[in-house]
Structure formats: C-alpha cells, structure tokens
mmCIF file with all atom_site columns, C-alpha atoms in Angstrom:
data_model
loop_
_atom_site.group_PDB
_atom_site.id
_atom_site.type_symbol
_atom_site.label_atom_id
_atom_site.label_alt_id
_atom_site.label_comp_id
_atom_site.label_asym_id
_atom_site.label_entity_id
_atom_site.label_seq_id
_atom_site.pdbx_PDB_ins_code
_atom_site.Cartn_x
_atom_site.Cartn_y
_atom_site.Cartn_z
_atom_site.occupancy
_atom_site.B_iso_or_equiv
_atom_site.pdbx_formal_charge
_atom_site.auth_seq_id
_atom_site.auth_comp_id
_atom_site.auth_asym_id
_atom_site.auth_atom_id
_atom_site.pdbx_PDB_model_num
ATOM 1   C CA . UNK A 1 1   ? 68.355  -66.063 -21.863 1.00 0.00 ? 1   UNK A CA 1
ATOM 2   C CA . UNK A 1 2   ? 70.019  -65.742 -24.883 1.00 0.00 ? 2   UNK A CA 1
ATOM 3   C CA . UNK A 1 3   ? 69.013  -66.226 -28.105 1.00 0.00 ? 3   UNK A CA 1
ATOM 4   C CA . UNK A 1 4   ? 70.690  -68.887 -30.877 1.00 0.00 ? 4   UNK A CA 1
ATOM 5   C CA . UNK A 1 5   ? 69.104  -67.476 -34.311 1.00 0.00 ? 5   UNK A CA 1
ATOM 6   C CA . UNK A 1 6   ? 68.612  -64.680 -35.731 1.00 0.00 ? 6   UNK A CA 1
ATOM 7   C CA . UNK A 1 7   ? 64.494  -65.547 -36.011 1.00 0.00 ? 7   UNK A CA 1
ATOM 8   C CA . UNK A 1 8   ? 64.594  -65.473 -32.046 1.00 0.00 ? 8   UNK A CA 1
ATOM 9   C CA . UNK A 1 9   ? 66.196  -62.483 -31.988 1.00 0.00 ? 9   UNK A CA 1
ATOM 10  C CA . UNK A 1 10  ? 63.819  -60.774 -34.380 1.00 0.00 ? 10  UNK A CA 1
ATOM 11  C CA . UNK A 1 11  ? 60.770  -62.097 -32.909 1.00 0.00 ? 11  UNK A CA 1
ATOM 12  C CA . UNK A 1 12  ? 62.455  -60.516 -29.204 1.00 0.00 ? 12  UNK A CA 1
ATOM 13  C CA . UNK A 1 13  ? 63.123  -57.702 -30.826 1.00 0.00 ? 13  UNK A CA 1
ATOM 14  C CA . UNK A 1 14  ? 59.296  -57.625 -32.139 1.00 0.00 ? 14  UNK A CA 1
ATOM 15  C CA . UNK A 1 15  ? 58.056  -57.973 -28.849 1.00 0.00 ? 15  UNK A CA 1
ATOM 16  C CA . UNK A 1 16  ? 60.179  -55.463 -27.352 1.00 0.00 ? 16  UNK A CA 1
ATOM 17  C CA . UNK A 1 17  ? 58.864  -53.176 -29.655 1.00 0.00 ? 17  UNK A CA 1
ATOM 18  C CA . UNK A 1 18  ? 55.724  -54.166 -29.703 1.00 0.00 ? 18  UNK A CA 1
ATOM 19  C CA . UNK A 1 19  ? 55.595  -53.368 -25.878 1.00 0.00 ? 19  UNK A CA 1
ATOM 20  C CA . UNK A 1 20  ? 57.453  -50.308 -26.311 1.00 0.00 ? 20  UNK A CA 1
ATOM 21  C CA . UNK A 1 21  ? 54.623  -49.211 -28.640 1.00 0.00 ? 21  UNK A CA 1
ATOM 22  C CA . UNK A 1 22  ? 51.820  -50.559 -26.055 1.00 0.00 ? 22  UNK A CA 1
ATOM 23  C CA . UNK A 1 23  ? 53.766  -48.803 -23.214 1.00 0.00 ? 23  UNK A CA 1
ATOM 24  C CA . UNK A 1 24  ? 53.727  -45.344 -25.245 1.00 0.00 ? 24  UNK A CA 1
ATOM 25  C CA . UNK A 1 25  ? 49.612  -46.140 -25.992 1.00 0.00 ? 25  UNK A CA 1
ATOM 26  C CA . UNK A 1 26  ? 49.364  -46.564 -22.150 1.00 0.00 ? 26  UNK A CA 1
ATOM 27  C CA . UNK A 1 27  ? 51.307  -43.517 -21.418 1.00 0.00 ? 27  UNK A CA 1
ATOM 28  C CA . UNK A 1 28  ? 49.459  -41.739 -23.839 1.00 0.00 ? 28  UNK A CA 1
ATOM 29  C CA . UNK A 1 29  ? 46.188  -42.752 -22.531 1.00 0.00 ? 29  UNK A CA 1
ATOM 30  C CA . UNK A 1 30  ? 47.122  -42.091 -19.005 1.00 0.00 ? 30  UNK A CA 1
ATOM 31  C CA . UNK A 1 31  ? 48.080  -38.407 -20.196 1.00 0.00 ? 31  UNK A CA 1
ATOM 32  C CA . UNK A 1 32  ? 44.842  -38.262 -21.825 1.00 0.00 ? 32  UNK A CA 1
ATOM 33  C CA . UNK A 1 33  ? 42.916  -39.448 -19.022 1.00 0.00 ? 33  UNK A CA 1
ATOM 34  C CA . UNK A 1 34  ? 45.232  -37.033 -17.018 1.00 0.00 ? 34  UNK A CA 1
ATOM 35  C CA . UNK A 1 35  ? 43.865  -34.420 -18.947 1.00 0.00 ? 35  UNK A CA 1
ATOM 36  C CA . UNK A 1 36  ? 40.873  -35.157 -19.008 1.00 0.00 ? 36  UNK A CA 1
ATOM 37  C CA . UNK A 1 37  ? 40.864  -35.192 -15.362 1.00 0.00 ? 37  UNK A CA 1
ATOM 38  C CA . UNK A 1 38  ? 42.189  -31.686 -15.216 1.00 0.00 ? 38  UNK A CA 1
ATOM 39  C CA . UNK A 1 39  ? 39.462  -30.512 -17.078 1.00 0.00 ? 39  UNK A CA 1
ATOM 40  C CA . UNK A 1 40  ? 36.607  -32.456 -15.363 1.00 0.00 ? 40  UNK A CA 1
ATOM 41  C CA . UNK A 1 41  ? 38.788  -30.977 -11.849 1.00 0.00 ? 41  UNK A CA 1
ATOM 42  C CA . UNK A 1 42  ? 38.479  -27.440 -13.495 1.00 0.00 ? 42  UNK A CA 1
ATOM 43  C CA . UNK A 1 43  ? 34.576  -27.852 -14.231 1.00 0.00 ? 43  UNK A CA 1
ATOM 44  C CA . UNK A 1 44  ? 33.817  -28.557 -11.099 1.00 0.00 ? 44  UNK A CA 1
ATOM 45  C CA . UNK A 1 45  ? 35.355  -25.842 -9.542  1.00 0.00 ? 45  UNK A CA 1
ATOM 46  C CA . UNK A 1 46  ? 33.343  -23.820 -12.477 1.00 0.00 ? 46  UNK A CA 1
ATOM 47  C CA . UNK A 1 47  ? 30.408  -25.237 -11.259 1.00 0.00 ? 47  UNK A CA 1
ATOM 48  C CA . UNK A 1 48  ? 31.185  -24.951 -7.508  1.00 0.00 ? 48  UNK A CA 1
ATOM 49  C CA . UNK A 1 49  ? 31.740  -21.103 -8.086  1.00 0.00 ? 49  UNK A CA 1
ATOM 50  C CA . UNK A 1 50  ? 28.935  -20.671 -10.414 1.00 0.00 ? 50  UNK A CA 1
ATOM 51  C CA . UNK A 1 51  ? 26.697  -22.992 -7.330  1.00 0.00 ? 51  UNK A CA 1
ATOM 52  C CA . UNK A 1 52  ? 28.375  -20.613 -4.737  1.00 0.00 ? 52  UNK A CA 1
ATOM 53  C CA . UNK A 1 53  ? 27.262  -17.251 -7.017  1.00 0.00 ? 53  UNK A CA 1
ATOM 54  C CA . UNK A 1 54  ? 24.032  -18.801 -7.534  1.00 0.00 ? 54  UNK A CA 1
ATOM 55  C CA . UNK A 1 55  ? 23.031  -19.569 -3.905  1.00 0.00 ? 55  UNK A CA 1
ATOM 56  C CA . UNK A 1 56  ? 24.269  -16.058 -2.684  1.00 0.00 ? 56  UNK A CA 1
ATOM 57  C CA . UNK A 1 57  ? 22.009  -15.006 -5.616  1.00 0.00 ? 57  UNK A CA 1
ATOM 58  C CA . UNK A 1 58  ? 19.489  -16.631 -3.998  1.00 0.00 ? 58  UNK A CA 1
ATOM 59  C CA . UNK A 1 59  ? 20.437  -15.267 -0.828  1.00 0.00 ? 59  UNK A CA 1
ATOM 60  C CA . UNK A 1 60  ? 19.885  -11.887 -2.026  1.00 0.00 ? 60  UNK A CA 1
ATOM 61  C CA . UNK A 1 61  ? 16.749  -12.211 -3.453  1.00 0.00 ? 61  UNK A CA 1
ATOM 62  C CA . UNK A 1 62  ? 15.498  -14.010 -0.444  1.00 0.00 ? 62  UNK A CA 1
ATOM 63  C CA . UNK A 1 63  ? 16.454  -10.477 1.624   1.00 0.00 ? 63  UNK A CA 1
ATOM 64  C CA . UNK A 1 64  ? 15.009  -8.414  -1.174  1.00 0.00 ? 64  UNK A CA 1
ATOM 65  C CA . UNK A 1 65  ? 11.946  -10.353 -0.861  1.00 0.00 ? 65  UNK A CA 1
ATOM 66  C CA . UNK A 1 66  ? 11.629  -10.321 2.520   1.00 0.00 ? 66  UNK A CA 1
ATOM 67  C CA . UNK A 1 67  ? 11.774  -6.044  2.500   1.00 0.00 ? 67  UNK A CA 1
ATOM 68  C CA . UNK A 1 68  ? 9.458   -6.237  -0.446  1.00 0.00 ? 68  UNK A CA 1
ATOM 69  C CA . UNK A 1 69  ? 6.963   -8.467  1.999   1.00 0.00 ? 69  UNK A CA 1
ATOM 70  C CA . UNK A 1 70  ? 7.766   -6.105  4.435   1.00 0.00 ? 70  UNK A CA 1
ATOM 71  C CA . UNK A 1 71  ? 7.005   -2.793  3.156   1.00 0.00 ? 71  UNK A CA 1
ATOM 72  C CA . UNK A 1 72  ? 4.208   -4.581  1.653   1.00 0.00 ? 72  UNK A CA 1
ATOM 73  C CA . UNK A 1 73  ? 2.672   -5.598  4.549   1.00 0.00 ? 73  UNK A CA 1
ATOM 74  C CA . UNK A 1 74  ? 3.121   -1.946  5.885   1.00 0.00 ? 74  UNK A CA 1
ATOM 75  C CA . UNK A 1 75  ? 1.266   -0.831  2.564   1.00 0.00 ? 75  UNK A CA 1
ATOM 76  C CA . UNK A 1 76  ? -1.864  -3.130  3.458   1.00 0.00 ? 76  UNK A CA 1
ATOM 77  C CA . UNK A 1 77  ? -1.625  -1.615  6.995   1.00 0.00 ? 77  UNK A CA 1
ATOM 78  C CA . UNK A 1 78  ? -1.444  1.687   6.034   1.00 0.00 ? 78  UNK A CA 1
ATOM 79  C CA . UNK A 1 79  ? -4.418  1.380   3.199   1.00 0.00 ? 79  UNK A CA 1
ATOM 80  C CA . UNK A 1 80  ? -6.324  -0.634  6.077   1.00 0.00 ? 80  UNK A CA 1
ATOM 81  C CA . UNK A 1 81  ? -6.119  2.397   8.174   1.00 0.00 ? 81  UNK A CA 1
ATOM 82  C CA . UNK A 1 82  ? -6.755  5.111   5.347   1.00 0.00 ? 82  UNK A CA 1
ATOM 83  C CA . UNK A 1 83  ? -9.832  2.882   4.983   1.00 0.00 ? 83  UNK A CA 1
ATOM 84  C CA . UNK A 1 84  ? -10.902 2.973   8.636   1.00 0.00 ? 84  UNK A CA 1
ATOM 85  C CA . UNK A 1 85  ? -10.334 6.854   8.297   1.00 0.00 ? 85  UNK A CA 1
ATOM 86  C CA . UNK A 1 86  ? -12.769 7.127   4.592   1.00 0.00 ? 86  UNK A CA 1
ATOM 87  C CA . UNK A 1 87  ? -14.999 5.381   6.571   1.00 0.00 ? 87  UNK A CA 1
ATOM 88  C CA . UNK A 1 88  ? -15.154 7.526   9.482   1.00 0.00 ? 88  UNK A CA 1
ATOM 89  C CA . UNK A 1 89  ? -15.399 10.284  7.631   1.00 0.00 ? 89  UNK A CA 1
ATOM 90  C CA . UNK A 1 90  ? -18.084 9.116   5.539   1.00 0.00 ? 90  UNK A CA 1
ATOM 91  C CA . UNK A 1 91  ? -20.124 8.603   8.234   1.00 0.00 ? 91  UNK A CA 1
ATOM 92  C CA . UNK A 1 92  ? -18.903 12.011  10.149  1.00 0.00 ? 92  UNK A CA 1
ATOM 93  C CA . UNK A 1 93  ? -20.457 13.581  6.452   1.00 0.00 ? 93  UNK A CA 1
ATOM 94  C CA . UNK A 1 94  ? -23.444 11.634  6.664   1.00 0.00 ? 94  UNK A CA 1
ATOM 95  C CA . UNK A 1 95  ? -24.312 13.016  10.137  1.00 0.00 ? 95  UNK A CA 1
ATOM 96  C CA . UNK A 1 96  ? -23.525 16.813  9.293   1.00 0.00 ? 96  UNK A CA 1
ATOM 97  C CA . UNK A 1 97  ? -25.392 16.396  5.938   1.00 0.00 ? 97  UNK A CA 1
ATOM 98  C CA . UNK A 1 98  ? -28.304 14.970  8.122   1.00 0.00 ? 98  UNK A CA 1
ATOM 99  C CA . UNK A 1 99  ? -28.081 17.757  10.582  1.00 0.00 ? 99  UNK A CA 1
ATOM 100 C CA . UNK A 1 100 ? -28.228 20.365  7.380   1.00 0.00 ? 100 UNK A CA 1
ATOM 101 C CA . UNK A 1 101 ? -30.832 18.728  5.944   1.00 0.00 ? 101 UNK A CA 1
ATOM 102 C CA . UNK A 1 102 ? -33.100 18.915  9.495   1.00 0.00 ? 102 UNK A CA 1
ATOM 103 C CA . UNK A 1 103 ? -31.277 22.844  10.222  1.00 0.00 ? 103 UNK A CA 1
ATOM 104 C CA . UNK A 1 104 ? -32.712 24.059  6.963   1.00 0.00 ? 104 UNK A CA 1
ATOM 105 C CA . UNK A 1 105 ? -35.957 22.102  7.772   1.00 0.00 ? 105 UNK A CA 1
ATOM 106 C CA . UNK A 1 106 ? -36.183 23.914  10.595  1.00 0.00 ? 106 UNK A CA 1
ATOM 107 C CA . UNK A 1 107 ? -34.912 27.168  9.213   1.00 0.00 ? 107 UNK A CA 1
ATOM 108 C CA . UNK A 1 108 ? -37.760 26.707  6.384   1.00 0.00 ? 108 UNK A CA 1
ATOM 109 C CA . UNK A 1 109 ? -40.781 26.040  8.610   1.00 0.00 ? 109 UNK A CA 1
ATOM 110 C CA . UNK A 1 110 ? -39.502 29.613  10.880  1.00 0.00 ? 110 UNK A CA 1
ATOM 111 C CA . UNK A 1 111 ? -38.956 31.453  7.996   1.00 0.00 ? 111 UNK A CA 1
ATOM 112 C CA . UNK A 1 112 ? -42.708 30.252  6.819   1.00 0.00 ? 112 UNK A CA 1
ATOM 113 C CA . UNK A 1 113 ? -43.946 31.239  10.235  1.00 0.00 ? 113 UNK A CA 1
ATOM 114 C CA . UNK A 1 114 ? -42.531 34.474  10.136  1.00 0.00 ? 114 UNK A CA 1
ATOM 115 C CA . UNK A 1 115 ? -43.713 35.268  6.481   1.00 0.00 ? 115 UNK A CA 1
ATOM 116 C CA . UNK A 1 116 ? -47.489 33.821  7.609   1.00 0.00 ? 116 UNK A CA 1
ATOM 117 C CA . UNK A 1 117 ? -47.296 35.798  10.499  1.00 0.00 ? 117 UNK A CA 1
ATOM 118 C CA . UNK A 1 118 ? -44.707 38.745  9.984   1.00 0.00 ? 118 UNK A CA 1
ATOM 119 C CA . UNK A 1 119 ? -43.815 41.332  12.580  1.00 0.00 ? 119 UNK A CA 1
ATOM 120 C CA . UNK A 1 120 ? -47.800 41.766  13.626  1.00 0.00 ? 120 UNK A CA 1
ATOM 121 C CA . UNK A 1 121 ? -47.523 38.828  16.181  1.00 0.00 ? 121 UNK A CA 1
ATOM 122 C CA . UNK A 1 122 ? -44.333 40.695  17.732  1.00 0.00 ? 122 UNK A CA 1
ATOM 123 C CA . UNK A 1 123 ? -46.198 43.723  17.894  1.00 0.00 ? 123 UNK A CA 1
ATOM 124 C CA . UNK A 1 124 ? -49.225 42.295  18.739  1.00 0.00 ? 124 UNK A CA 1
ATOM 125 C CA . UNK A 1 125 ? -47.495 40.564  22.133  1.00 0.00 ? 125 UNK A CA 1
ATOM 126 C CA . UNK A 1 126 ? -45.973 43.764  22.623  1.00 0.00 ? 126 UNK A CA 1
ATOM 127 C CA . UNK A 1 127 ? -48.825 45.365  22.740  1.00 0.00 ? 127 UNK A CA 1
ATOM 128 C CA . UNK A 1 128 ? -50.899 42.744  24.713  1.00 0.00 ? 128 UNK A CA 1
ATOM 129 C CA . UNK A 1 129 ? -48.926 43.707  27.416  1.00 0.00 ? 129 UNK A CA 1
ATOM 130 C CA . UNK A 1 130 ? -51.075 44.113  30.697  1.00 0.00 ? 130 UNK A CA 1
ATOM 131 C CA . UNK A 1 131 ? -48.092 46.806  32.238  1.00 0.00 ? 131 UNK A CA 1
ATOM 132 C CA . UNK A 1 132 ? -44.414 47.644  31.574  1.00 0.00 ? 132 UNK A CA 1
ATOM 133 C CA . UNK A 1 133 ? -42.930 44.535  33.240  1.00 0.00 ? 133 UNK A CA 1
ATOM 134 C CA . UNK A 1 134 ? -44.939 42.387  31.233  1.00 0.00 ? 134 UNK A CA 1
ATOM 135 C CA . UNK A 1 135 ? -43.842 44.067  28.263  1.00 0.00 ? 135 UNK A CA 1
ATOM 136 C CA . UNK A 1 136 ? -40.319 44.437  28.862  1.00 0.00 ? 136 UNK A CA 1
ATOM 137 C CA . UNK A 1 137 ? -40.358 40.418  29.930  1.00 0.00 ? 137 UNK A CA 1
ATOM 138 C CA . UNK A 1 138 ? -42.276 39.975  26.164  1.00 0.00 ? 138 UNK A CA 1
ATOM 139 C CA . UNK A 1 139 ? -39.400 42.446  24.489  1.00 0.00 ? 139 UNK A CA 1
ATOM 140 C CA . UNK A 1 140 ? -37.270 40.133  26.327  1.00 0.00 ? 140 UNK A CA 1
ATOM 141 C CA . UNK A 1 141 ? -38.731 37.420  24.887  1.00 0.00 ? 141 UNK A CA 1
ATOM 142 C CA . UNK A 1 142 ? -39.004 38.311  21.035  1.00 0.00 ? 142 UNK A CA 1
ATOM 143 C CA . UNK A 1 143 ? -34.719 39.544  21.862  1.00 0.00 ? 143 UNK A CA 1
ATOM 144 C CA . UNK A 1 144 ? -34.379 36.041  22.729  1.00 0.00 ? 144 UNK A CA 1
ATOM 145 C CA . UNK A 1 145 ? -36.041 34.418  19.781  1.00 0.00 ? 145 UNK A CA 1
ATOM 146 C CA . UNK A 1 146 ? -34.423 37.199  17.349  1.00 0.00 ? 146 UNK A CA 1
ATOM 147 C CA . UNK A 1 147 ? -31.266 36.044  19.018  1.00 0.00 ? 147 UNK A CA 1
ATOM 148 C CA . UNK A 1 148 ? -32.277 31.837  18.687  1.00 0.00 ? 148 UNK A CA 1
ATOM 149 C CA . UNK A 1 149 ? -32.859 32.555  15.041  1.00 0.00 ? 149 UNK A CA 1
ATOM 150 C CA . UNK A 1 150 ? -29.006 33.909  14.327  1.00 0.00 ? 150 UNK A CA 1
ATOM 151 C CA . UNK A 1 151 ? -27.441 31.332  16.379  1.00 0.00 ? 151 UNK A CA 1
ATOM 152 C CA . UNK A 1 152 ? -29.731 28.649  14.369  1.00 0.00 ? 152 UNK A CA 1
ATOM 153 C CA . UNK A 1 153 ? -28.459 30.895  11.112  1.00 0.00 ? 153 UNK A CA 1
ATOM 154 C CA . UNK A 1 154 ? -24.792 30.741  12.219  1.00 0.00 ? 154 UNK A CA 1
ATOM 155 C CA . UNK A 1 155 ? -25.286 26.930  13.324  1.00 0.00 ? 155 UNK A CA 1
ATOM 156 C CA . UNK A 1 156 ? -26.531 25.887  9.732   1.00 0.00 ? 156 UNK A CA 1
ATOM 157 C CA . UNK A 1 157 ? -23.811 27.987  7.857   1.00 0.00 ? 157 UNK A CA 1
ATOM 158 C CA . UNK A 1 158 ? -21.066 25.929  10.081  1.00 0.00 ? 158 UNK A CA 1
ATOM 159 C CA . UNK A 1 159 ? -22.814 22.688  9.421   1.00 0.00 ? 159 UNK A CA 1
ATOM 160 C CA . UNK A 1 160 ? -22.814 23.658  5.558   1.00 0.00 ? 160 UNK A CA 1
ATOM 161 C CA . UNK A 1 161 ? -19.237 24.611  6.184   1.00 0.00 ? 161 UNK A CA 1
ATOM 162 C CA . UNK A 1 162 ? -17.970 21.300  7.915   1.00 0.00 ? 162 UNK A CA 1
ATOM 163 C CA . UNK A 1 163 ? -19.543 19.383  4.903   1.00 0.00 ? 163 UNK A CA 1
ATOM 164 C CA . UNK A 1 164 ? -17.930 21.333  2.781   1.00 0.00 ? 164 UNK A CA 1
ATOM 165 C CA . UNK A 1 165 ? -14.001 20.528  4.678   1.00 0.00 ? 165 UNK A CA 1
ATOM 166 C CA . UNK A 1 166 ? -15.391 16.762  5.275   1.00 0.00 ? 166 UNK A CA 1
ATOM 167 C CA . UNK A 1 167 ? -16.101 16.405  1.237   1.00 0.00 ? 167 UNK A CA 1
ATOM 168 C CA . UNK A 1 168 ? -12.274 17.949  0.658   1.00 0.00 ? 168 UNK A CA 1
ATOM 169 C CA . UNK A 1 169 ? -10.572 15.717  3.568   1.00 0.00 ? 169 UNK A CA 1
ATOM 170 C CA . UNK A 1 170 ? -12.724 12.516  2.307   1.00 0.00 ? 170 UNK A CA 1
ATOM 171 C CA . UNK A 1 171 ? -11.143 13.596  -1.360  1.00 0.00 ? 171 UNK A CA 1
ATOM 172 C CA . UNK A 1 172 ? -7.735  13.769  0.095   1.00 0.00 ? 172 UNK A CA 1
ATOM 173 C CA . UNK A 1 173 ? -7.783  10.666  1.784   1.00 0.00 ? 173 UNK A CA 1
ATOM 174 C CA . UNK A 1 174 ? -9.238  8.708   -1.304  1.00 0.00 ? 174 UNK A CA 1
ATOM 175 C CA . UNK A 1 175 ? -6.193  10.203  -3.477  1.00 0.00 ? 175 UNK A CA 1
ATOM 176 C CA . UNK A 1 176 ? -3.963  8.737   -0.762  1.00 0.00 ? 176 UNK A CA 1
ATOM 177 C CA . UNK A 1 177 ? -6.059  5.462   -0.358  1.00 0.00 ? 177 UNK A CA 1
ATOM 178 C CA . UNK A 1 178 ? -5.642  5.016   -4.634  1.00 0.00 ? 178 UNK A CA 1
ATOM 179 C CA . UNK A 1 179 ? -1.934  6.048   -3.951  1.00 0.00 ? 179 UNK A CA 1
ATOM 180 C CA . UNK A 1 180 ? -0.912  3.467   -1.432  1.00 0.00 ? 180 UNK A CA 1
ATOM 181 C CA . UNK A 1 181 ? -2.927  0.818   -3.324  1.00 0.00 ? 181 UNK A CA 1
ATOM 182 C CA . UNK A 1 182 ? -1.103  1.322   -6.435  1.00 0.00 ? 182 UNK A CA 1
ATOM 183 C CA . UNK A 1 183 ? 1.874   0.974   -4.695  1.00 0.00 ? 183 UNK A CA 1
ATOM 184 C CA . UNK A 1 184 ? 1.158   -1.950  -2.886  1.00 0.00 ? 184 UNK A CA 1
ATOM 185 C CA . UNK A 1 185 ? 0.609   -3.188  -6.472  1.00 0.00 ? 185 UNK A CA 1
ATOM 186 C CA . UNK A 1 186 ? 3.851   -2.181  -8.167  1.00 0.00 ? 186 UNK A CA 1
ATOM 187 C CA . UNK A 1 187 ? 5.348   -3.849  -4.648  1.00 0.00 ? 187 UNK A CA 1
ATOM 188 C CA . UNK A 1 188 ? 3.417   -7.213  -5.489  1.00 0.00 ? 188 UNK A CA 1
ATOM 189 C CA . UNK A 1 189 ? 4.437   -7.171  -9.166  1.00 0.00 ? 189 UNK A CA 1
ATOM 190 C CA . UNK A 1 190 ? 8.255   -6.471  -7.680  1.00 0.00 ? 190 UNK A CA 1
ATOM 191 C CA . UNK A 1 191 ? 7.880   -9.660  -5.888  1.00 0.00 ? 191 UNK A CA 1
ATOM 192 C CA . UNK A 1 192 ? 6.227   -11.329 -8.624  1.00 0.00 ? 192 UNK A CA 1
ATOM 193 C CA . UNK A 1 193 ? 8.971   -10.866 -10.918 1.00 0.00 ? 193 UNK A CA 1
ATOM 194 C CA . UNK A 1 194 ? 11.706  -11.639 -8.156  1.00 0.00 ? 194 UNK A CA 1
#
C-alpha cells in the first residue's frame, strides 16, 4: 500500500515510530524482567546453599548431641554406681562403728572386772588348786584369758582402724560422686545451649 499525501505518510510514519518506541519498551522490559530473573535465579541458589549449610549444620549438632546424650548417660551411670558404692560403704561403716561401740563395751565391763577384782582372783584360783595338774590346767586357763584379752585388744584397734579407712574411702568417693555430678551438669547445660 502506498500512500497518496503527505498526511498518510506522516501518520505511517507516526505509527512506525510509535511501534518502534513500544518495541524498544518491550525489549526493555523483557531485559528487565531478564534481569530480574537472573537475580531471583542467583537467590535461590543463595538460599539453596545457605539451606544446604544450614541442614548439615543441623546435621552436626544432631551428632554432637547425640555424644553429649551419650556421655551423659554414661555420667548418670557412673554417679548411679558411685552411689551404690557410698551406700555400701555407709552401711559397711555403720556395722564396724557398731562392732566398736559393743568391742569397747565389752572391753569396759573386763577392764571393770579386772579393776573390782584385780590379780587376787588369779591368784586366788591358783592357789585353790587341789594338786599340780589342777593348777597347771588353772595357769592354763588365766594364759588363755590373758591371751582372749589381747586378741579382743588387737580386734578393737582393727575395728577402730577400718572405720578410720571406711570414713577416708566414703570421703573419696563423695569427692568423685560431686565430681561426676557437676559434670553431668556442665554436659546438660552443653546440650541445653546446642
């Protein structure tokens, strides 16, 4: 189609412009959209790799959790056992404190015995003696009390003794009982702040 005037012509040439200058907003839209594309494309693979850092983050603390469970569940074993062992001994110092206390009871009423009575009832036996076979079988017999008395002495100063090792081993495992709880703590306040 041609055109006749010079109107027609102007008005084509108008519109040729005029979609020259809407084809150059289009193409400048699409670029912008293009961009804008490219940088939506390039946050996402931000956010993939910061998802991907994040979950092996996660990963991470899920093994260091899992240790910290771990050694604290060996803790609570080991603090149920010092426990078992406080116990024990405890009750292994209750019983030699109970034997001291009825040893030196003992002890006591022989010693009173002995002062009430003193060496006259030894001699006295002695010499109540009826012939020399009755009185070496009574000599015999105030050896073996002599001799009861010492092993009762020695007897009481091992009981005092064995309290005295029970009190430092019952101290010792305390110290460790008190250690192994305050670590099971500072193990729970690890987990806590994982």
């Amino acid at each position: 189609v041609y055109a006749t005037t010079d109107d027609e012509l102007k008005e084509q040439k108008e519109a040729i412009d005029q979609s020259k200058e809407e084809l150059d907003s289009v193409k400048e839209e699409k670029e912008a959209m293009q961009d804008t594309i490219t940088g939506l494309e390039n946050e996402k693979e931000e956010l993939q790799e910061a998802k991907d850092d994040l979950s092996e983050y996660v990963v991470q603390l899920d093994g260091q959790l899992i240790t910290l469970q771990d050694k604290l569940a060996q803790l609570e074993m080991k603090i149920a056992e010092k426990q078992i062992e406080v116990d024990q001994i405890n009750e292994q110092l209750r019983i030699a404190q109970e034997t001291e206390a009825n040893q030196y009871a003992s002890m006591k009423m022989r010693i009173k015995f002995m002062y009430e009575k003193g060496d006259q009832s030894y001699m006295s036996m002695l010499f109540s003696a009826q012939n020399f076979s009755d009185m070496l079988n009574k000599a015999e017999y105030v050896e073996e009390i002599s001799k009861y008395d010492r092993q009762m002495l020695v007897q009481y100063q091992q009981t005092k003794e064995a309290i005295s090792l029970l009190k430092d081993q019952l101290e010792v495992e305390k110290a460790a009982l008190a250690t192994a709880k305050e670590e099971a703590l500072t193990k729970e306040g690890e987990m806590e702040d994982l």
